Structures are given as structure tokens and as C-alpha cells.
Tab-separated table of C-alpha atoms and ligand atoms in Angstrom:
chain	number	residue	atom	x	y	z
U	43	MET	CA	-6.234	-20.180	3.857
U	44	ALA	CA	-2.845	-19.574	5.895
U	45	THR	CA	-0.118	-19.286	2.884
U	46	THR	CA	2.684	-22.659	3.583
U	47	LEU	CA	4.924	-21.165	0.959
U	48	PRO	CA	8.571	-22.105	1.774
U	49	ILE	CA	10.726	-19.007	2.619
U	50	PRO	CA	13.154	-19.230	-0.719
U	51	ASP	CA	16.663	-20.015	-0.289
U	52	ARG	CA	19.106	-17.001	0.737
U	53	ALA	CA	21.881	-18.434	-1.035
U	54	ALA	CA	19.854	-19.374	-4.145
U	55	VAL	CA	18.446	-16.015	-4.247
U	56	LEU	CA	22.345	-14.012	-3.685
U	57	LYS	CA	23.744	-16.511	-6.903
U	58	ALA	CA	20.639	-15.752	-9.174
U	59	LEU	CA	21.376	-11.504	-8.396
U	60	ASP	CA	24.921	-12.742	-8.857
U	61	ALA	CA	24.624	-13.981	-12.368
U	62	ILE	CA	23.496	-10.321	-13.389
U	63	LEU	CA	26.161	-7.953	-14.036
U	64	ASP	CA	26.489	-4.750	-12.889
U	65	PRO	CA	26.844	-2.556	-16.639
U	66	VAL	CA	29.512	-0.071	-14.374
U	67	SER	CA	31.608	-2.513	-12.515
U	68	GLY	CA	31.314	-5.426	-14.391
U	69	GLN	CA	30.679	-7.260	-11.420
U	70	GLY	CA	27.669	-9.189	-10.416
U	71	LEU	CA	24.869	-7.227	-8.579
U	72	VAL	CA	26.025	-8.922	-4.994
U	73	ALA	CA	29.675	-8.557	-5.221
U	74	ALA	CA	29.234	-4.995	-6.875
U	75	GLY	CA	27.377	-3.796	-3.501
U	76	LEU	CA	24.008	-3.212	-5.437
U	77	VAL	CA	21.696	-4.797	-3.391
U	78	HIS	CA	20.284	-3.494	-0.276
U	79	GLY	CA	17.820	-5.056	2.120
U	80	LEU	CA	17.262	-8.501	0.677
U	81	ALA	CA	14.033	-9.454	2.308
U	82	LEU	CA	13.047	-12.781	2.324
U	83	ARG	CA	9.092	-14.317	3.306
U	84	PRO	CA	7.341	-17.036	2.206
U	85	GLY	CA	6.936	-17.315	-1.213
U	86	ARG	CA	8.601	-13.571	-1.502
U	87	ALA	CA	12.161	-12.156	-2.421
U	88	GLY	CA	12.475	-8.552	-2.728
U	89	PHE	CA	15.232	-5.915	-2.577
U	90	MET	CA	16.473	-2.177	-3.494
U	91	LEU	CA	18.600	-1.915	-6.054
U	92	GLU	CA	21.022	1.131	-5.087
U	93	VAL	CA	22.179	2.970	-7.918
U	94	PRO	CA	24.050	6.641	-8.563
U	95	PRO	CA	21.155	9.083	-9.226
U	96	GLU	CA	22.552	9.758	-12.490
U	97	ASP	CA	22.516	6.293	-13.330
U	98	ALA	CA	19.078	5.821	-12.700
U	99	ALA	CA	17.376	5.442	-16.398
U	100	ARG	CA	20.848	3.295	-17.391
U	101	TYR	CA	20.283	0.356	-14.637
U	102	GLN	CA	16.164	-0.031	-15.385
U	103	PRO	CA	17.085	-2.907	-17.741
U	104	VAL	CA	19.130	-4.694	-14.890
U	105	ARG	CA	16.267	-4.129	-12.336
U	106	ASP	CA	13.783	-5.628	-15.070
U	107	ALA	CA	16.340	-8.448	-15.234
U	108	ALA	CA	16.724	-8.653	-11.568
U	109	GLU	CA	13.286	-9.192	-10.750
U	110	ALA	CA	13.109	-11.726	-13.929
U	111	ALA	CA	16.223	-13.612	-11.881
U	112	LEU	CA	14.281	-13.252	-8.259
U	113	GLY	CA	11.239	-14.820	-9.696
U	114	ALA	CA	12.325	-17.455	-11.537
U	115	VAL	CA	14.485	-18.906	-8.187
U	116	ASP	CA	12.613	-21.806	-6.371
U	117	GLY	CA	9.591	-21.131	-4.053
U	118	VAL	CA	9.471	-17.242	-5.353
U	119	THR	CA	5.784	-16.666	-6.756
U	120	GLN	CA	6.070	-12.872	-6.138
U	121	ALA	CA	9.392	-10.679	-7.034
U	122	GLN	CA	9.884	-7.267	-6.109
U	123	VAL	CA	12.897	-4.986	-7.178
U	124	VAL	CA	12.924	-1.319	-6.421
U	125	LEU	CA	14.835	1.009	-8.104
U	126	THR	CA	16.454	3.511	-5.716
U	127	ALA	CA	18.937	6.538	-6.034
U	128	ALA	CA	22.021	6.271	-3.574
U	129	SER	CA	22.523	9.893	-2.331
U	130	PRO	CA	25.494	11.670	-3.479
U	131	GLY	CA	26.678	11.578	0.432
U	132	ALA	CA	26.009	7.624	0.971
U	133	PRO	CA	28.855	5.689	2.269
U	134	PRO	CA	30.413	3.325	0.271
U	135	ARG	CA	28.367	0.349	-1.060
U	136	ALA	CA	28.337	-2.311	0.982
U	137	PRO	CA	28.128	-6.019	0.650
U	138	ALA	CA	24.571	-7.369	0.620
U	139	PRO	CA	22.989	-7.095	4.326
U	140	ALA	CA	21.399	-10.118	5.739
U	141	ALA	CA	17.171	-10.875	5.466
U	142	ALA	CA	15.923	-8.964	9.337
U	143	PRO	CA	15.630	-11.981	11.844
U	144	ARG	CA	12.328	-13.079	12.765
U	145	THR	CA	11.247	-13.779	15.333
U	146	ALA	CA	7.346	-15.218	16.902
U	147	ALA	CA	6.319	-11.783	18.494
U	148	THR	CA	7.875	-9.594	14.871
U	149	ALA	CA	6.651	-12.570	12.551
U	150	PRO	CA	4.153	-11.093	10.157
U	151	MET	CA	0.928	-12.288	10.576
U	152	LYS	CA	-2.678	-11.921	8.408
U	153	PRO	CA	-5.732	-11.435	10.463
U	154	ALA	CA	-8.276	-14.753	10.643
U	155	HIS	CA	-10.705	-14.785	7.778
U	156	VAL	CA	-8.878	-12.129	5.582
U	157	ARG	CA	-8.297	-13.294	2.199
U	158	GLN	CA	-5.958	-10.543	1.171
U	159	VAL	CA	-4.623	-7.301	2.494
U	160	ILE	CA	-3.389	-4.359	0.804
U	161	ALA	CA	-2.238	-0.802	2.279
U	162	VAL	CA	-2.182	2.563	0.954
U	163	ALA	CA	0.093	4.616	1.657
U	164	SER	CA	2.147	7.895	1.025
U	165	GLY	CA	5.250	9.487	2.020
U	166	LYS	CA	3.933	12.969	3.160
U	167	GLY	CA	0.511	13.427	4.780
U	168	GLY	CA	-2.125	15.494	3.351
U	169	VAL	CA	-1.751	13.845	-0.391
U	170	GLY	CA	-4.780	12.140	-0.377
U	171	LYS	CA	-3.968	9.063	1.094
U	172	SER	CA	-6.982	8.707	3.185
U	173	THR	CA	-9.333	9.713	0.486
U	174	VAL	CA	-7.875	7.065	-1.958
U	175	ALA	CA	-7.892	4.238	0.671
U	176	VAL	CA	-11.651	4.755	1.921
U	177	ASN	CA	-13.082	5.452	-1.655
U	178	LEU	CA	-10.714	2.572	-3.162
U	179	ALA	CA	-12.350	0.309	-0.679
U	180	ALA	CA	-15.525	1.465	-1.369
U	181	ALA	CA	-14.985	0.791	-4.897
U	182	PHE	CA	-14.441	-2.928	-4.280
U	183	ALA	CA	-17.725	-2.754	-1.930
U	184	ALA	CA	-19.270	-1.813	-5.325
U	185	MET	CA	-17.901	-4.625	-7.376
U	186	GLY	CA	-19.350	-6.758	-4.682
U	187	TYR	CA	-16.153	-7.824	-2.789
U	188	ARG	CA	-16.488	-8.006	1.156
U	189	THR	CA	-14.087	-5.131	2.114
U	190	GLY	CA	-13.032	-3.741	5.253
U	191	VAL	CA	-11.057	-0.839	5.718
U	192	LEU	CA	-8.194	-0.198	8.667
U	193	ASP	CA	-7.395	3.053	9.487
U	194	ALA	CA	-3.464	2.718	10.930
U	195	ASP	CA	-3.255	6.237	10.525
U	196	VAL	CA	-2.003	6.985	14.033
U	197	TYR	CA	-0.838	10.275	13.513
U	198	GLY	CA	-4.142	11.441	12.293
U	199	PRO	CA	-7.135	8.417	12.430
U	200	SER	CA	-9.735	10.162	9.741
U	201	LEU	CA	-11.805	7.032	8.893
U	202	PRO	CA	-14.550	8.171	11.281
U	203	ARG	CA	-15.140	11.423	9.451
U	204	MET	CA	-14.773	10.175	6.291
U	205	LEU	CA	-17.271	7.255	6.758
U	206	GLY	CA	-19.453	9.367	8.944
U	207	LEU	CA	-19.030	6.726	11.727
U	208	GLY	CA	-20.192	7.495	15.431
U	209	GLY	CA	-20.042	4.864	18.467
U	210	GLU	CA	-17.652	2.422	19.426
U	211	PRO	CA	-17.734	-1.302	18.082
U	212	LYS	CA	-19.437	-3.447	20.152
U	213	VAL	CA	-17.646	-7.120	21.447
U	214	GLY	CA	-19.161	-9.949	20.055
U	215	PRO	CA	-19.450	-13.296	21.811
U	216	ASP	CA	-16.300	-14.779	20.990
U	217	LYS	CA	-14.463	-11.318	22.626
U	218	LYS	CA	-13.660	-9.771	19.506
U	219	LEU	CA	-14.276	-6.336	18.280
U	220	ILE	CA	-17.148	-6.713	15.585
U	221	PRO	CA	-16.403	-3.455	13.168
U	222	LEU	CA	-18.449	-1.144	12.433
U	223	GLU	CA	-20.310	-0.855	9.186
U	224	ALA	CA	-21.300	1.604	6.669
U	225	PHE	CA	-21.703	1.634	3.009
U	226	GLY	CA	-20.958	-2.188	2.724
U	227	LEU	CA	-17.744	-1.358	4.321
U	228	LYS	CA	-16.692	-2.969	7.650
U	229	ALA	CA	-14.338	-0.026	9.343
U	230	VAL	CA	-12.107	0.080	12.615
U	231	SER	CA	-10.047	3.174	13.292
U	232	ILE	CA	-6.877	2.743	15.219
U	233	GLY	CA	-8.506	5.971	16.661
U	234	LEU	CA	-9.796	3.808	18.764
U	235	LEU	CA	-6.977	2.397	20.864
U	236	VAL	CA	-4.861	5.368	20.702
U	237	LYS	CA	-6.590	8.197	21.776
U	238	GLU	CA	-6.579	11.870	20.409
U	239	GLY	CA	-5.141	13.610	23.367
U	240	ALA	CA	-2.509	10.759	23.464
U	241	PRO	CA	1.154	12.830	22.905
U	242	MET	CA	2.779	12.605	19.431
U	243	ILE	CA	6.170	10.904	21.100
U	244	TRP	CA	3.593	7.678	22.398
U	245	ARG	CA	1.947	7.407	19.252
U	246	GLY	CA	4.668	5.366	17.315
U	247	PRO	CA	5.112	2.936	20.008
U	248	MET	CA	1.371	2.405	20.644
U	249	ALA	CA	0.793	2.239	16.562
U	250	SER	CA	2.642	-1.370	16.942
U	251	SER	CA	0.627	-2.908	19.463
U	252	ALA	CA	-2.306	-1.284	18.619
U	253	ILE	CA	-2.538	-3.084	14.972
U	254	THR	CA	-1.409	-6.345	16.458
U	255	GLN	CA	-4.424	-6.142	18.615
U	256	LEU	CA	-6.577	-4.784	15.601
U	257	LEU	CA	-5.621	-7.583	13.396
U	258	ASN	CA	-6.041	-10.203	16.061
U	259	ASP	CA	-8.998	-8.759	17.943
U	260	VAL	CA	-11.554	-7.699	15.254
U	261	ALA	CA	-13.867	-9.954	13.383
U	262	TRP	CA	-13.497	-8.901	9.990
U	263	GLY	CA	-14.768	-12.190	8.517
U	264	THR	CA	-16.208	-15.738	9.547
U	265	GLU	CA	-15.196	-18.940	8.319
U	266	ASP	CA	-18.299	-19.144	5.892
U	267	GLU	CA	-18.272	-15.399	4.860
U	268	PRO	CA	-14.105	-14.150	5.106
U	269	LEU	CA	-13.384	-10.823	4.049
U	270	ASP	CA	-12.287	-10.620	0.711
U	271	LEU	CA	-10.074	-7.690	1.148
U	272	LEU	CA	-8.920	-5.561	4.046
U	273	VAL	CA	-7.485	-2.376	2.969
U	274	ILE	CA	-5.085	-0.604	5.446
U	275	ASP	CA	-4.849	3.167	5.417
U	276	MET	CA	-1.523	3.514	7.020
U	277	PRO	CA	0.094	6.610	8.283
U	278	PRO	CA	2.009	8.853	6.350
U	279	GLY	CA	5.987	8.541	5.911
U	280	THR	CA	8.404	6.048	5.807
U	281	GLY	CA	9.686	5.817	9.404
U	282	ASP	CA	10.053	3.051	11.605
U	283	VAL	CA	6.713	3.393	12.640
U	284	GLN	CA	5.354	2.612	9.260
U	285	LEU	CA	8.355	-0.010	8.450
U	286	THR	CA	7.226	-1.657	11.699
U	287	LEU	CA	3.103	-2.016	10.960
U	288	ALA	CA	4.385	-3.270	7.359
U	289	GLN	CA	6.681	-5.643	8.662
U	290	ARG	CA	3.501	-6.759	11.460
U	291	VAL	CA	1.060	-7.649	8.350
U	292	THR	CA	1.275	-10.130	5.992
U	293	LEU	CA	0.535	-7.352	3.148
U	294	ASP	CA	-0.575	-9.041	0.115
U	295	GLY	CA	0.824	-5.739	-1.795
U	296	ALA	CA	0.664	-1.989	-1.561
U	297	VAL	CA	-0.633	1.018	-3.176
U	298	ILE	CA	1.501	4.416	-2.982
U	299	VAL	CA	-0.521	7.618	-3.526
U	300	SER	CA	1.328	11.180	-4.523
U	301	THR	CA	0.635	14.615	-5.988
U	302	PRO	CA	2.446	15.543	-9.008
U	303	GLN	CA	4.831	17.858	-6.842
U	304	GLU	CA	8.393	16.670	-7.264
U	305	VAL	CA	8.764	16.774	-3.151
U	306	ALA	CA	5.699	14.384	-3.136
U	307	LEU	CA	7.438	12.069	-6.124
U	308	ILE	CA	10.430	11.669	-4.002
U	309	ASP	CA	8.587	10.487	-1.071
U	310	VAL	CA	7.309	7.608	-3.725
U	311	ARG	CA	10.747	6.556	-4.240
U	312	ARG	CA	10.846	5.985	-0.359
U	313	GLY	CA	7.813	4.417	0.150
U	314	ALA	CA	8.874	1.764	-2.870
U	315	ALA	CA	11.764	1.311	-0.699
U	316	MET	CA	10.172	0.822	2.456
U	317	PHE	CA	7.997	-1.866	0.671
U	318	ALA	CA	11.159	-3.303	-0.426
U	319	LYS	CA	12.466	-4.286	2.760
U	320	THR	CA	9.590	-6.615	3.508
U	321	ALA	CA	9.359	-8.141	-0.411
U	322	THR	CA	5.469	-6.122	-0.264
U	323	PRO	CA	4.238	-6.079	-4.002
U	324	ILE	CA	3.870	-2.676	-5.372
U	325	LEU	CA	0.461	-3.033	-6.769
U	326	GLY	CA	0.650	0.447	-8.036
U	327	VAL	CA	0.935	4.292	-8.007
U	328	VAL	CA	-1.976	6.728	-8.173
U	329	GLU	CA	-1.928	10.489	-8.862
U	330	ASN	CA	-3.972	12.402	-6.571
U	331	MET	CA	-5.005	16.178	-7.352
U	332	ALA	CA	-3.588	15.224	-10.747
U	333	TYR	CA	-5.108	18.093	-12.102
U	334	PHE	CA	-8.404	20.716	-11.943
U	335	PRO	CA	-11.138	20.433	-14.740
U	336	ASP	CA	-11.853	24.067	-16.070
U	337	PRO	CA	-15.100	24.511	-14.809
U	338	THR	CA	-16.289	25.543	-17.751
U	339	THR	CA	-14.454	23.676	-20.501
U	340	GLY	CA	-13.630	20.705	-18.438
U	341	ALA	CA	-9.923	20.859	-19.865
U	342	PRO	CA	-7.386	19.676	-17.668
U	343	ILE	CA	-5.689	22.658	-15.619
U	344	GLU	CA	-2.246	21.336	-14.412
U	345	ILE	CA	-1.666	22.736	-10.866
U	346	PHE	CA	1.203	21.204	-9.870
U	347	GLY	CA	2.578	19.931	-13.426
U	348	ARG	CA	1.006	16.411	-14.163
U	349	GLY	CA	2.310	13.092	-15.396
U	350	GLY	CA	5.481	12.915	-12.804
U	351	ALA	CA	3.909	10.037	-10.474
U	352	ARG	CA	3.224	7.976	-13.885
U	353	GLY	CA	7.606	8.234	-14.768
U	354	VAL	CA	8.430	7.339	-11.209
U	355	ALA	CA	6.211	4.622	-11.429
U	356	GLU	CA	7.869	3.260	-14.540
U	357	GLU	CA	11.050	4.259	-12.993
U	358	ILE	CA	10.964	1.868	-9.819
U	359	GLY	CA	8.971	-0.653	-11.776
U	360	ALA	CA	5.465	-0.154	-10.533
U	361	PRO	CA	2.280	0.280	-12.428
U	362	PHE	CA	0.426	3.376	-12.741
U	363	LEU	CA	-3.242	2.701	-11.691
U	364	GLY	CA	-4.457	6.189	-12.377
U	365	GLU	CA	-5.018	10.021	-12.007
U	366	ILE	CA	-7.682	11.626	-9.894
U	367	PRO	CA	-8.580	14.935	-10.539
U	368	ILE	CA	-8.957	17.832	-7.763
U	369	ASP	CA	-12.599	17.821	-7.267
U	370	ILE	CA	-14.956	19.967	-4.904
U	371	ALA	CA	-17.444	16.945	-4.720
U	372	LEU	CA	-14.570	14.676	-3.778
U	373	ARG	CA	-13.447	17.050	-0.491
U	374	GLN	CA	-16.951	17.430	0.470
U	375	SER	CA	-18.579	13.852	-0.039
U	376	GLY	CA	-15.283	12.901	2.362
U	377	ASP	CA	-15.107	15.374	4.771
U	378	GLY	CA	-18.829	14.757	4.799
U	379	GLY	CA	-19.014	11.808	5.815
U	380	THR	CA	-19.688	9.984	2.216
U	381	PRO	CA	-17.379	8.281	-0.055
U	382	ILE	CA	-17.708	9.920	-3.342
U	383	LEU	CA	-18.715	5.979	-4.604
U	384	ALA	CA	-22.062	6.815	-2.716
U	385	ALA	CA	-22.118	10.563	-3.038
U	386	ALA	CA	-21.520	10.524	-6.900
U	387	PRO	CA	-21.138	7.327	-7.944
U	388	ASP	CA	-21.414	8.117	-12.001
U	389	GLY	CA	-18.990	11.447	-11.392
U	390	PRO	CA	-15.601	11.763	-12.707
U	391	SER	CA	-13.861	10.766	-9.668
U	392	ALA	CA	-15.913	7.996	-8.869
U	393	ARG	CA	-15.287	6.311	-11.938
U	394	VAL	CA	-11.363	6.550	-11.540
U	395	PHE	CA	-11.518	5.003	-7.998
U	396	ILE	CA	-13.678	1.903	-10.004
U	397	GLU	CA	-10.848	1.947	-12.589
U	398	ILE	CA	-8.146	1.946	-10.265
U	399	ALA	CA	-9.839	-1.020	-7.887
U	400	ALA	CA	-10.546	-3.431	-10.753
U	401	LYS	CA	-6.434	-2.747	-12.169
U	402	VAL	CA	-5.585	-3.367	-8.475
U	403	ALA	CA	-7.925	-6.599	-8.254
U	404	ALA	CA	-6.576	-7.838	-11.128
U	405	ARG	CA	-2.957	-7.696	-9.764
U	406	LEU	CA	-4.019	-9.517	-6.869
U	407	LYS	CA	-5.704	-12.465	-9.008
U	408	ASP	CA	-2.915	-14.741	-8.475
U	409	GLY	CA	-3.516	-14.445	-4.750
U	410	GLY	CA	-7.329	-15.029	-5.075
U	411	LEU	CA	-9.613	-11.867	-5.606
U	412	SER	CA	-11.276	-12.823	-8.586
U	413	LYS	CA	-11.290	-16.499	-8.103
U	414	ARG	CA	-14.721	-15.759	-5.895
U	415	PRO	CA	-17.607	-14.292	-8.449
U	416	PRO	CA	-18.112	-11.022	-7.058
U	417	ARG	CA	-21.679	-9.986	-5.449
U	418	ILE	CA	-23.409	-7.431	-6.681
U	419	VAL	CA	-23.515	-4.691	-3.872
U	420	ILE	CA	-25.368	-1.199	-4.242
U	421	LEU	CA	-23.557	1.251	-1.991
U	422	ASP	CA	-26.540	3.651	-0.449
P	665	ADP	P1	-3.881	12.326	3.552
P	665	ADP	O1	-4.161	11.002	4.109
P	665	ADP	O2	-3.023	12.014	2.864
P	665	ADP	O3	-3.470	12.868	4.580
P	665	ADP	P2	-6.907	13.071	3.120
P	665	ADP	O4	-7.035	11.830	2.058
P	665	ADP	O5	-7.147	13.346	4.644
P	665	ADP	O6	-4.996	12.817	3.010
P	665	ADP	O7	-6.962	14.729	2.202
P	665	ADP	C1	-6.563	15.504	2.816
P	665	ADP	C2	-7.711	16.729	2.117
P	665	ADP	O8	-7.216	16.919	0.669
P	665	ADP	C3	-9.057	16.399	2.852
P	665	ADP	O9	-9.962	17.483	3.176
P	665	ADP	C4	-9.475	15.759	1.560
P	665	ADP	O10	-10.793	15.397	1.214
P	665	ADP	C5	-9.129	16.536	0.244
P	665	ADP	N1	-8.526	15.779	-0.860
P	665	ADP	C6	-8.094	14.873	-1.046
P	665	ADP	N2	-7.784	14.253	-2.311
P	665	ADP	C7	-8.406	15.467	-3.127
P	665	ADP	C8	-9.076	15.782	-4.756
P	665	ADP	N3	-8.481	14.911	-5.387
P	665	ADP	N4	-9.775	16.481	-4.623
P	665	ADP	C9	-10.103	17.790	-3.720
P	665	ADP	N5	-9.835	17.377	-2.659
P	665	ADP	C10	-8.576	16.260	-2.239
């Protein structure tokens, strides 16, 4: 069902935010210039609370209060406030900017017969975003949800490799592309439309029209059998291409993947800030390659440090979803075309993916994932 929620009233939102005081200046948050990138969408509101890095901890309760205040505004069913650190050389605080104007061409859309759409994103490449996207989707399928994966990583589509897909999707009688199927998942890759040889510089602009096409022209589900969940594997990074994609799709939420290194964790904050610009709820943060289990004792060896993603999740007010170990079986299965959920469903990584999927499903429940009893599916 398409949403018919109204767009929250901007004046009411600003008034609610200005009733919360900045502990430093004593002014309301809007007057103090702390509200950045205010985004208003049907039923949702979000913005970035930009504060000096040294004050981040102090502003945590302010963030919580602002999110509660947003959530209390008429018409807001989902509120998202991300605490971000202003860089030291940043220009003086500016007043709250206007919500980006929307035209029909850029209005976010939801594909037909798809109940929920989530994005899996990362601030940089190589952190295991696609591995998480595919295995999370496989975990949803194993839980019985009708699940699709859309590989939107225009810079390095990896879905065909990770699911062992060959061939091109066929076109159905209604002229819609029929997704490929593997391991109980419906799958389409942007690699079909943006050819491997295409120069990098073309890929960004091509991505946004390709994604619109993939959302419009793929038969993800039918009236009788809608897809419960579409997982979008986003391109890595937080630049214009990623933001445009996030703006094109009505996302029900985003999962951010990071490794424990500090540099990756800084990118988590950027990722969260990007989703705040589209008022997309952050469903949570996943720490990938969190530790290496000692081959003899199983004790965790913390190669890149550990637990940082949990701290950043807390800081940005997002749930921490789980830690995936460095797992040779996970790499081998992914690179060999089989999700770990199918290759080793009882192994440690598969168990973590199931736990993460359950947490995500619970967070989506207001939107409907848990309203239908899941079918029992055995992956093969
Ligand atoms: P991204 O999508 O972020 O670029 P990928 O999911 O393609 O990253 O992963 C990059 C490489 O790292 C792949 O070869 C993948 O199999 C491997 N990999 C990802 N996560 C893990 C993990 N937890 N343990 C071992 N290898 C992993």
C-alpha cells in the first residue's frame, strides 16, 4: 500500500526544535544554528545536530530530546536526529536551511508490490557492505520473508558473483524485467544497465537513472505476492551519487556497515548524516571483521581493535546490530557464489546474520514486516 501520510509542517517542526535549548548558548536549537539539513517527508522528519567535536558527549541528551520533540510533532511517525561533529574550520553556524524542494522527477518512489525497502550502506569500499547486504537478505529469506536484493553498487556490482548468477533477466509480458532467483532471493544488479567497461566518470550520472529504471521496471512482486522486503546494496561512500540514490527511493531504513578502524568509524558518522538528509531512519550499525577467532581456542583476536562501531552507534543514536567475525568461510562462500546462510547455516557468521536480521525486522515492524506470518523457507 502506498503511504498517504502528510508531510510534517515545517513551521511546527522548527517551533518544536526551538523549544529545546542549546546548553552552550542558552538559545533554542534553531536560533543557535545547530539544525542542519532539515528533511521533511511524508510521516518523517530528520536533521543533523551539528556540534563542535569536543562537545559531542554533552549534546547526546539534546539529540535525544530533539528526536522526542520531532516525534511529537503532528504527522511525524519517524524522527531521525544525527549528532555530527562540525569540523574545526567550519564556517560560522548558519540558520536552519529549507527542506530541499522536490519535483515530480526527483520525488522519492517505492517500487510496485514491494512492502519495505532498506539500504545497506558504508562510508567506504571494502568493509563488507555487499557481504552484509546479501547475507542479510538471505537471512530474511530464511526467516520466510519474500526478499529481493538490488545491487546498486555502480562502482563495483558484486551480486552476480556473490549469488553465482549468470545470464540476464528475461522480460515478462507486461514488459517488466523478471528478476533472477537464487537461494530464495530475487536479485537484480545495476551491472546489467551500467556495463563493466563504462568509464567511472559516467557511472555516477548513469546510476540515478538506472536506479529509477530498476525500481520502476522490475517485477519484484505481484498484487497477490508482494515482496516483503527489498534490500538495496548501495554504492560505498557518502557523495552525491549515494545521496541521489537515497533520495530517489522511499527507504524504510538504512543499515550502516563498518569495520572497527577509526577511519571507517568516521565514515559511519558521515553515512548517518547522509541518511538524515533524507529523513531515513538508521536501523542500526553492523561491525564487520570485528575480530578473528583464534583457530585453536576460538578466543577473539582483535586485529583492528573492537567495539568502536558500538560506541559510534550510541553516539549517533542508532542501535548496534551485531559483530561479524573475520571468517574465512564467509569470504570463500561469498566469492564462490553461495551466501554463508546456505553454505554453513549453523556457523558463527550465519548465526550473527540471523540475529541482525531479526533486530532489523523488529525495527521495521511498524511498517509491516512482522504483520504477516513468515513462510518457512529452507535455503538450498
Ligand atoms: P564492499 O561491498 O564493502 O566493498 P565486500 O562485501 O565486497 O565489500 O567484501 C570485500 C571482500 O572482503 C570480499 O572478498 C569478502 O568476501 C570479504 N569479506 C567481507 N566480510 C568478511 C568477513 N567478515 N570475513 C572474511 N572476509 C570478509
